[in-house]
mmCIF file of C-alpha atoms in Angstrom:
data_model
loop_
_atom_site.group_PDB
_atom_site.id
_atom_site.type_symbol
_atom_site.label_atom_id
_atom_site.label_comp_id
_atom_site.label_asym_id
_atom_site.label_seq_id
_atom_site.Cartn_x
_atom_site.Cartn_y
_atom_site.Cartn_z
ATOM 1 C CA MET A 1 0.000 0.000 0.000
ATOM 2 C CA THR A 2 1.353 3.375 -0.992
ATOM 3 C CA ALA A 3 0.224 6.945 -0.505
ATOM 4 C CA ILE A 4 -0.436 7.296 -4.246
ATOM 5 C CA GLU A 5 -2.690 4.219 -4.155
ATOM 6 C CA ILE A 6 -4.699 5.702 -1.277
ATOM 7 C CA VAL A 7 -5.076 9.093 -2.983
ATOM 8 C CA ALA A 8 -5.968 7.450 -6.312
ATOM 9 C CA ALA A 9 -8.593 5.307 -4.574
ATOM 10 C CA LEU A 10 -10.179 8.335 -2.907
ATOM 11 C CA ILE A 11 -10.291 10.306 -6.148
ATOM 12 C CA THR A 12 -11.776 7.305 -7.949
ATOM 13 C CA LEU A 13 -14.497 6.952 -5.316
ATOM 14 C CA LEU A 14 -15.392 10.615 -5.702
ATOM 15 C CA SER A 15 -15.408 10.285 -9.487
ATOM 16 C CA ILE A 16 -17.676 7.234 -9.594
ATOM 17 C CA TRP A 17 -19.994 8.712 -6.981
ATOM 18 C CA LEU A 18 -20.326 11.744 -9.283
ATOM 19 C CA ALA A 19 -21.130 9.389 -12.181
ATOM 20 C CA THR A 20 -23.947 7.788 -10.185
ATOM 21 C CA ARG A 21 -25.400 11.296 -9.757
ATOM 22 C CA GLU A 22 -25.025 12.009 -13.519
ATOM 23 C CA ASN A 23 -22.676 14.855 -12.575
ATOM 24 C CA VAL A 24 -20.325 15.940 -15.362
ATOM 25 C CA TRP A 25 -17.489 16.455 -12.843
ATOM 26 C CA TYR A 26 -17.172 12.672 -13.068
ATOM 27 C CA PHE A 27 -14.932 13.242 -16.075
ATOM 28 C CA PRO A 28 -12.163 15.556 -14.789
ATOM 29 C CA THR A 29 -11.887 13.655 -11.509
ATOM 30 C CA GLY A 30 -11.857 10.403 -13.458
ATOM 31 C CA LEU A 31 -9.005 11.635 -15.643
ATOM 32 C CA VAL A 32 -6.867 12.388 -12.587
ATOM 33 C CA SER A 33 -7.615 8.943 -11.193
ATOM 34 C CA LEU A 34 -6.732 7.253 -14.488
ATOM 35 C CA VAL A 35 -3.326 8.924 -14.651
ATOM 36 C CA MET A 36 -2.522 7.801 -11.113
ATOM 37 C CA TYR A 37 -3.698 4.242 -11.688
ATOM 38 C CA THR A 38 -1.662 3.943 -14.898
ATOM 39 C CA TRP A 39 1.472 4.307 -12.792
ATOM 40 C CA ILE A 40 0.177 2.004 -10.016
ATOM 41 C CA PHE A 41 -0.681 -0.795 -12.447
ATOM 42 C CA ILE A 42 2.654 -0.550 -14.262
ATOM 43 C CA GLN A 43 4.375 -0.993 -10.895
ATOM 44 C CA ALA A 44 2.189 -4.073 -10.186
ATOM 45 C CA ARG A 45 2.952 -5.544 -13.663
ATOM 46 C CA LEU A 46 -0.738 -5.444 -14.621
ATOM 47 C CA TYR A 47 -0.019 -4.198 -18.101
ATOM 48 C CA ALA A 48 -3.477 -4.599 -19.620
ATOM 49 C CA GLU A 49 -4.942 -2.687 -16.677
ATOM 50 C CA ALA A 50 -2.312 0.040 -17.187
ATOM 51 C CA GLY A 51 -3.107 0.190 -20.891
ATOM 52 C CA LEU A 52 -6.789 0.275 -20.053
ATOM 53 C CA GLN A 53 -6.243 3.437 -18.018
ATOM 54 C CA VAL A 54 -4.689 5.143 -21.051
ATOM 55 C CA VAL A 55 -7.510 4.040 -23.367
ATOM 56 C CA CYS A 56 -10.086 5.145 -20.794
ATOM 57 C CA MET A 57 -8.553 8.626 -20.772
ATOM 58 C CA GLY A 58 -9.640 8.975 -24.396
ATOM 59 C CA LEU A 59 -13.015 7.445 -23.622
ATOM 60 C CA MET A 60 -13.483 9.863 -20.731
ATOM 61 C CA LEU A 61 -12.912 12.804 -23.061
ATOM 62 C CA TYR A 62 -15.442 11.321 -25.502
ATOM 63 C CA GLY A 63 -17.942 10.709 -22.687
ATOM 64 C CA TRP A 64 -17.492 14.213 -21.331
ATOM 65 C CA TYR A 65 -18.481 15.624 -24.718
ATOM 66 C CA GLU A 66 -21.374 13.167 -25.099
ATOM 67 C CA TRP A 67 -22.838 13.885 -21.668
ATOM 68 C CA LEU A 68 -22.795 17.622 -22.396
ATOM 69 C CA PHE A 69 -23.752 17.667 -26.091
ATOM 70 C CA GLY A 70 -24.772 14.128 -27.171
ATOM 71 C CA GLY A 71 -28.519 14.606 -26.793
ATOM 72 C CA GLU A 72 -30.976 15.863 -29.353
ATOM 73 C CA ARG A 73 -29.850 19.148 -30.898
ATOM 74 C CA HIS A 74 -26.548 18.973 -29.011
ATOM 75 C CA THR A 75 -28.171 19.101 -25.594
ATOM 76 C CA GLU A 76 -27.374 17.123 -22.458
ATOM 77 C CA LEU A 77 -27.530 13.365 -23.027
ATOM 78 C CA ALA A 78 -30.316 11.486 -21.222
ATOM 79 C CA VAL A 79 -30.067 7.990 -19.722
ATOM 80 C CA SER A 80 -31.325 5.307 -22.122
ATOM 81 C CA ARG A 81 -31.391 1.540 -22.591
ATOM 82 C CA THR A 82 -28.642 -0.336 -24.416
ATOM 83 C CA PRO A 83 -29.775 -1.063 -27.996
ATOM 84 C CA GLY A 84 -29.503 -4.621 -29.332
ATOM 85 C CA TRP A 85 -26.581 -3.719 -31.581
ATOM 86 C CA GLY A 86 -24.796 -2.265 -28.527
ATOM 87 C CA TRP A 87 -24.980 -5.607 -26.732
ATOM 88 C CA LEU A 88 -23.521 -7.356 -29.793
ATOM 89 C CA VAL A 89 -20.637 -4.900 -29.945
ATOM 90 C CA VAL A 90 -19.924 -5.332 -26.225
ATOM 91 C CA LEU A 91 -20.056 -9.134 -26.251
ATOM 92 C CA ILE A 92 -18.141 -9.730 -29.487
ATOM 93 C CA GLY A 93 -15.750 -6.801 -29.093
ATOM 94 C CA GLY A 94 -15.067 -7.540 -25.415
ATOM 95 C CA THR A 95 -14.323 -11.180 -26.167
ATOM 96 C CA LEU A 96 -12.011 -10.355 -29.072
ATOM 97 C CA LEU A 97 -10.172 -7.607 -27.165
ATOM 98 C CA SER A 98 -9.760 -9.949 -24.205
ATOM 99 C CA LEU A 99 -8.380 -12.831 -26.297
ATOM 100 C CA VAL A 100 -5.946 -10.726 -28.326
ATOM 101 C CA THR A 101 -4.664 -8.898 -25.246
ATOM 102 C CA ALA A 102 -4.325 -12.140 -23.274
ATOM 103 C CA LEU A 103 -2.339 -13.824 -26.046
ATOM 104 C CA LEU A 104 -0.030 -10.827 -26.353
ATOM 105 C CA GLN A 105 0.496 -10.656 -22.602
ATOM 106 C CA LYS A 106 1.070 -14.401 -22.313
ATOM 107 C CA ARG A 107 3.757 -14.238 -24.958
ATOM 108 C CA TYR A 108 5.465 -10.907 -24.271
ATOM 109 C CA THR A 109 5.037 -9.994 -20.599
ATOM 110 C CA ASP A 110 5.662 -11.309 -17.127
ATOM 111 C CA ASN A 111 2.048 -10.674 -16.062
ATOM 112 C CA PRO A 112 1.098 -13.412 -13.572
ATOM 113 C CA ALA A 113 -2.616 -13.157 -14.489
ATOM 114 C CA PRO A 114 -2.787 -12.341 -18.213
ATOM 115 C CA PHE A 115 -6.236 -13.814 -18.893
ATOM 116 C CA ILE A 116 -8.164 -12.172 -16.081
ATOM 117 C CA ASP A 117 -6.248 -8.904 -16.538
ATOM 118 C CA SER A 118 -7.002 -8.919 -20.266
ATOM 119 C CA SER A 119 -10.684 -9.756 -19.792
ATOM 120 C CA LEU A 120 -11.101 -6.914 -17.328
ATOM 121 C CA ALA A 121 -9.391 -4.546 -19.736
ATOM 122 C CA GLY A 122 -11.318 -5.689 -22.821
ATOM 123 C CA PHE A 123 -14.747 -5.505 -21.271
ATOM 124 C CA SER A 124 -13.996 -2.329 -19.312
ATOM 125 C CA ILE A 125 -13.220 -0.470 -22.539
ATOM 126 C CA LEU A 126 -16.587 -1.317 -24.004
ATOM 127 C CA THR A 127 -18.416 -0.771 -20.735
ATOM 128 C CA GLN A 128 -16.840 2.681 -20.535
ATOM 129 C CA LEU A 129 -18.270 3.364 -24.000
ATOM 130 C CA MET A 130 -21.673 2.290 -22.675
ATOM 131 C CA THR A 131 -21.250 4.713 -19.769
ATOM 132 C CA ALA A 132 -20.274 7.482 -22.193
ATOM 133 C CA ARG A 133 -23.585 6.915 -23.994
ATOM 134 C CA LYS A 134 -25.441 6.816 -20.627
ATOM 135 C CA TRP A 135 -26.786 3.318 -21.243
ATOM 136 C CA VAL A 136 -28.267 2.223 -17.917
ATOM 137 C CA GLU A 137 -27.095 -1.383 -18.292
ATOM 138 C CA SER A 138 -23.470 -0.269 -18.212
ATOM 139 C CA TRP A 139 -23.799 -0.414 -14.424
ATOM 140 C CA LEU A 140 -24.668 -4.119 -14.591
ATOM 141 C CA LEU A 141 -21.431 -4.834 -16.425
ATOM 142 C CA TRP A 142 -19.512 -2.640 -13.967
ATOM 143 C CA ILE A 143 -20.856 -4.862 -11.183
ATOM 144 C CA VAL A 144 -19.369 -7.979 -12.831
ATOM 145 C CA ILE A 145 -16.111 -6.174 -13.621
ATOM 146 C CA ASN A 146 -15.783 -4.867 -10.057
ATOM 147 C CA VAL A 147 -16.364 -8.294 -8.466
ATOM 148 C CA THR A 148 -13.657 -9.794 -10.689
ATOM 149 C CA SER A 149 -11.331 -6.860 -10.036
ATOM 150 C CA VAL A 150 -11.554 -7.321 -6.265
ATOM 151 C CA TYR A 151 -10.255 -10.872 -6.677
ATOM 152 C CA LEU A 152 -7.429 -9.816 -9.023
ATOM 153 C CA TYR A 153 -6.216 -6.974 -6.841
ATOM 154 C CA ILE A 154 -6.198 -9.135 -3.727
ATOM 155 C CA THR A 155 -4.004 -11.666 -5.543
ATOM 156 C CA ARG A 156 -1.589 -8.837 -6.529
ATOM 157 C CA GLU A 157 -1.571 -7.521 -2.933
ATOM 158 C CA LEU A 158 -3.152 -4.231 -3.965
ATOM 159 C CA PHE A 159 -5.389 -4.249 -0.915
ATOM 160 C CA VAL A 160 -6.376 -0.588 -1.021
ATOM 161 C CA THR A 161 -7.340 -0.986 -4.672
ATOM 162 C CA ALA A 162 -9.260 -4.190 -3.868
ATOM 163 C CA GLY A 163 -11.148 -2.242 -1.195
ATOM 164 C CA LEU A 164 -11.761 0.526 -3.716
ATOM 165 C CA TYR A 165 -13.261 -1.919 -6.188
ATOM 166 C CA PHE A 166 -15.494 -3.348 -3.479
ATOM 167 C CA ALA A 167 -16.735 0.211 -2.859
ATOM 168 C CA LEU A 168 -17.098 0.668 -6.632
ATOM 169 C CA LEU A 169 -19.233 -2.461 -6.652
ATOM 170 C CA VAL A 170 -21.565 -0.816 -4.132
ATOM 171 C CA LEU A 171 -21.551 2.405 -6.167
ATOM 172 C CA ALA A 172 -22.359 0.432 -9.332
ATOM 173 C CA VAL A 173 -25.466 -0.943 -7.652
ATOM 174 C CA ILE A 174 -26.412 2.592 -6.574
ATOM 175 C CA GLY A 175 -25.635 3.919 -10.062
ATOM 176 C CA TYR A 176 -27.857 1.306 -11.681
ATOM 177 C CA ARG A 177 -30.758 2.118 -9.377
ATOM 178 C CA THR A 178 -30.304 5.892 -9.795
ATOM 179 C CA TRP A 179 -29.982 5.773 -13.580
ATOM 180 C CA LYS A 180 -32.946 3.409 -13.799
ATOM 181 C CA ARG A 181 -35.029 6.042 -11.952
ATOM 182 C CA SER A 182 -33.771 8.700 -14.394
ATOM 183 C CA LEU A 183 -34.815 6.440 -17.255
ATOM 184 C CA ALA A 184 -38.299 6.075 -15.759
ATOM 185 C CA PHE A 185 -38.716 9.872 -15.637
ATOM 186 C CA ALA A 186 -37.443 10.417 -19.178
#
């Protein structure tokens, strides 16, 4: 456990809490968290997770724009359901990203958990895209990702980060319930 891990965890909690509230400040706080976790994951030899942080920086910038201007006539984006084609993209794309990343890590890195690390990275990228589009079901995938992440981080002795992802699991449940209410009022 390091001071940077503690600070990164606290910033991440704030960021995700803001996301559950549909607050656009989710994005700048999330960017700070992503930069910090890139360094943490490189130190822990979780290379797909480190790469994921970099990819998510771009996705955060995209989501920031979408939340502000992605609605009708460039207005604020409203919560909506995931379209059928979106589920296909997530399932096929997540599987392919996971397999390719796992094979690359298995061959070229010293990552002790290349398959789980790669699966988390692959599906997190697409789930972040779902969040950027304010698809309510993104929270359901975050629940699965967070449960799996807790296990991975415990095995890598990133206990603060494991605790963070347990808290993110709770926030994902809250986010799903909150966004579902927003959907009902839309």
